[in-house]
PDB file of C-alpha atoms in Angstrom:
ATOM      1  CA  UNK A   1      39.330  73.061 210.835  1.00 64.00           C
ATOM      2  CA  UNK A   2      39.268  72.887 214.520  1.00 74.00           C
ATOM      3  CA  UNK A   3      38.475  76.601 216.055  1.00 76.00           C
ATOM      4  CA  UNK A   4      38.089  77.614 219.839  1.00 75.00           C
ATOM      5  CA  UNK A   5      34.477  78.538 221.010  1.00 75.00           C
ATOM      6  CA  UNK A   6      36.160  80.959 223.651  1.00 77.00           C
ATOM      7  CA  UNK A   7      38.031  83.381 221.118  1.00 78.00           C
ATOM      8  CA  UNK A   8      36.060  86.635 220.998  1.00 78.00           C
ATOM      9  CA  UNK A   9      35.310  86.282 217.243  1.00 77.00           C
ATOM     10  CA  UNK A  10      33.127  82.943 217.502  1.00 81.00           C
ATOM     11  CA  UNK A  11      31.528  84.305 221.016  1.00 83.00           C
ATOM     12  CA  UNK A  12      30.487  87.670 218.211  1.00 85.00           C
ATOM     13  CA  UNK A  13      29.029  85.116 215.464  1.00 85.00           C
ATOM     14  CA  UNK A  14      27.390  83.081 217.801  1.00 85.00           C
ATOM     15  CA  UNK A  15      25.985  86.116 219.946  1.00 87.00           C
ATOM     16  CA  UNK A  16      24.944  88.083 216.576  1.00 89.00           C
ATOM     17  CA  UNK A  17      23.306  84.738 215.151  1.00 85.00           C
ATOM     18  CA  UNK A  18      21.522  84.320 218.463  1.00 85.00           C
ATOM     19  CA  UNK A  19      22.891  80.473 218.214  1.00 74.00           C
ATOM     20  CA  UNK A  20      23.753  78.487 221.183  1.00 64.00           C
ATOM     21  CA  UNK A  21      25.127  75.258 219.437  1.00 68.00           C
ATOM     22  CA  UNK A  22      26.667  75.400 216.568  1.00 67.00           C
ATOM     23  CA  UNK A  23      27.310  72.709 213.681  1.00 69.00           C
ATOM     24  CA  UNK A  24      30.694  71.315 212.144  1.00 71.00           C
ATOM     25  CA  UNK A  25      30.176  70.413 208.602  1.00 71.00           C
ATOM     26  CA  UNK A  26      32.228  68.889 205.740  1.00 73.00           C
ATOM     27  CA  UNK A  27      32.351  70.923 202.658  1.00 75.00           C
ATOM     28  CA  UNK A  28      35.593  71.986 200.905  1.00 78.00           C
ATOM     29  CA  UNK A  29      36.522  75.687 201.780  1.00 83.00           C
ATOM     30  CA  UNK A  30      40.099  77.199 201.587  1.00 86.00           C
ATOM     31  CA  UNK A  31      39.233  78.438 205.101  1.00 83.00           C
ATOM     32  CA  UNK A  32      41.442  75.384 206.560  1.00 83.00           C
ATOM     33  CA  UNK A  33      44.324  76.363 204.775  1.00 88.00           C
ATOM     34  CA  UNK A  34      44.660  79.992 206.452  1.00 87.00           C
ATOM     35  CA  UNK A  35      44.941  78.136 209.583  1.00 82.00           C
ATOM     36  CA  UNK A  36      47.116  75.264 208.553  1.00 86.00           C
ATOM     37  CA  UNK A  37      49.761  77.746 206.632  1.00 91.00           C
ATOM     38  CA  UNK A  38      49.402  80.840 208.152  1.00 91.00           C
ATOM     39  CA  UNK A  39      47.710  79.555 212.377  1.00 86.00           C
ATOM     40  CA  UNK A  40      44.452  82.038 211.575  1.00 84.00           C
ATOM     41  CA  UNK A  41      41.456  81.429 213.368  1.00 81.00           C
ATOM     42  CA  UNK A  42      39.135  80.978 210.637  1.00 83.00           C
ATOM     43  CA  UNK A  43      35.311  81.210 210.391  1.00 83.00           C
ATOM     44  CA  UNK A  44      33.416  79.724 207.293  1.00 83.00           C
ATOM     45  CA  UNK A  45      29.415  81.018 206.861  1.00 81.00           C
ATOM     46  CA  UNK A  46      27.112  82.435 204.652  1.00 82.00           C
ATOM     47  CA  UNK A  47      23.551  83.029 203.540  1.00 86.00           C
ATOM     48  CA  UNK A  48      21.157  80.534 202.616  1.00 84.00           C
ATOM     49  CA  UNK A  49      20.664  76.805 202.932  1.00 83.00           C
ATOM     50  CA  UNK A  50      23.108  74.383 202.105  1.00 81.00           C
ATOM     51  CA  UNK A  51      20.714  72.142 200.701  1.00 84.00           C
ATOM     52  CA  UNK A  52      20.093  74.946 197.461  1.00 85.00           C
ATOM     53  CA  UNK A  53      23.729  75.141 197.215  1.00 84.00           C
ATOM     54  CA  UNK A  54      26.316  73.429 195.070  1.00 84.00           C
ATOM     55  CA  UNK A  55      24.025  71.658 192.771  1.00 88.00           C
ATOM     56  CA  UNK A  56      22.144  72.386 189.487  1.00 92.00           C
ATOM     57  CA  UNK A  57      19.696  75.384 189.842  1.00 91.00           C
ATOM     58  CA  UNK A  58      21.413  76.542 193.395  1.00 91.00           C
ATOM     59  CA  UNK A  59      19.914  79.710 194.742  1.00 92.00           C
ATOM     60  CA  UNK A  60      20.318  82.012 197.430  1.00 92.00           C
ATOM     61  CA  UNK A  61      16.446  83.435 198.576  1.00 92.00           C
ATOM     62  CA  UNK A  62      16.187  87.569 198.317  1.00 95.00           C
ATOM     63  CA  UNK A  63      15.710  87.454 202.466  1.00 94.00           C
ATOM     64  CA  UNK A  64      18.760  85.491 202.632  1.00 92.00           C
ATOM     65  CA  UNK A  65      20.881  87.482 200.864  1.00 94.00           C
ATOM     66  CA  UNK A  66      19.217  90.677 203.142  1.00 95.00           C
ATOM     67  CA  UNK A  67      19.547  88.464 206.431  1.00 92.00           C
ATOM     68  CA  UNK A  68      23.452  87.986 205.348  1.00 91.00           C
ATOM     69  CA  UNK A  69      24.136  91.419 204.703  1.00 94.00           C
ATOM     70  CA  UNK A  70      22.724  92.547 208.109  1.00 93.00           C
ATOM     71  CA  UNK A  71      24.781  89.884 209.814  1.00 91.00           C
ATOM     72  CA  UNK A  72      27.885  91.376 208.084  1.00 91.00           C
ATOM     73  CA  UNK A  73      27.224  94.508 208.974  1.00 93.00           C
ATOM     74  CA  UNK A  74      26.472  93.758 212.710  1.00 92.00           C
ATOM     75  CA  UNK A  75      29.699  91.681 213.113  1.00 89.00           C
ATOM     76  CA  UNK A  76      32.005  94.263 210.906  1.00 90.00           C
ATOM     77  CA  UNK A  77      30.365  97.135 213.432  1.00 90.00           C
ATOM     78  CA  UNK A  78      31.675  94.556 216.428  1.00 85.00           C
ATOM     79  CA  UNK A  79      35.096  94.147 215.601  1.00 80.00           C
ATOM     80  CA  UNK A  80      35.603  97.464 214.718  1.00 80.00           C
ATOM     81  CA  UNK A  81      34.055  99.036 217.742  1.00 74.00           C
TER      82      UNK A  81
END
């Protein structure tokens, strides 16, 4: 799930997330299949640490969960506006 760095939605993530380099990872999503059947740009993130995730006991940490809403917020406020 190749994306371009220069399309205005990854320049808001990265900008709102304060991140100059970002990671590629390989986990299953059904992000890649938006753009393989219908050519959408697609952006896969969320709160928390990978390594809590997927696994017996997973868990998402309270100030994740705030920290992800915030980011949602911020980035639904920048495509909007």
């Amino acid at each position: 799930m190749n994306i371009s760095e220069t399309i205005n939605p990854v320049k808001q993530v990265k900008d709102i997330l304060n991140d100059t380099k970002h990671k590629k990872v390989i986990f299953g999503t059904e992000g890649g299949l938006f753009k393989k059947k219908l050519n959408i740009p697609t952006i896969v993130c969320g709160p928390g640490s990978i390594n809590q995730a997927h696994k017996p006991d997973e868990y998402i940490a309270i100030e994740q969960i705030e920290k992800g809403g915030k980011f949602m917020d911020k980035l639904i406020n920048n495509l909007i506006y």
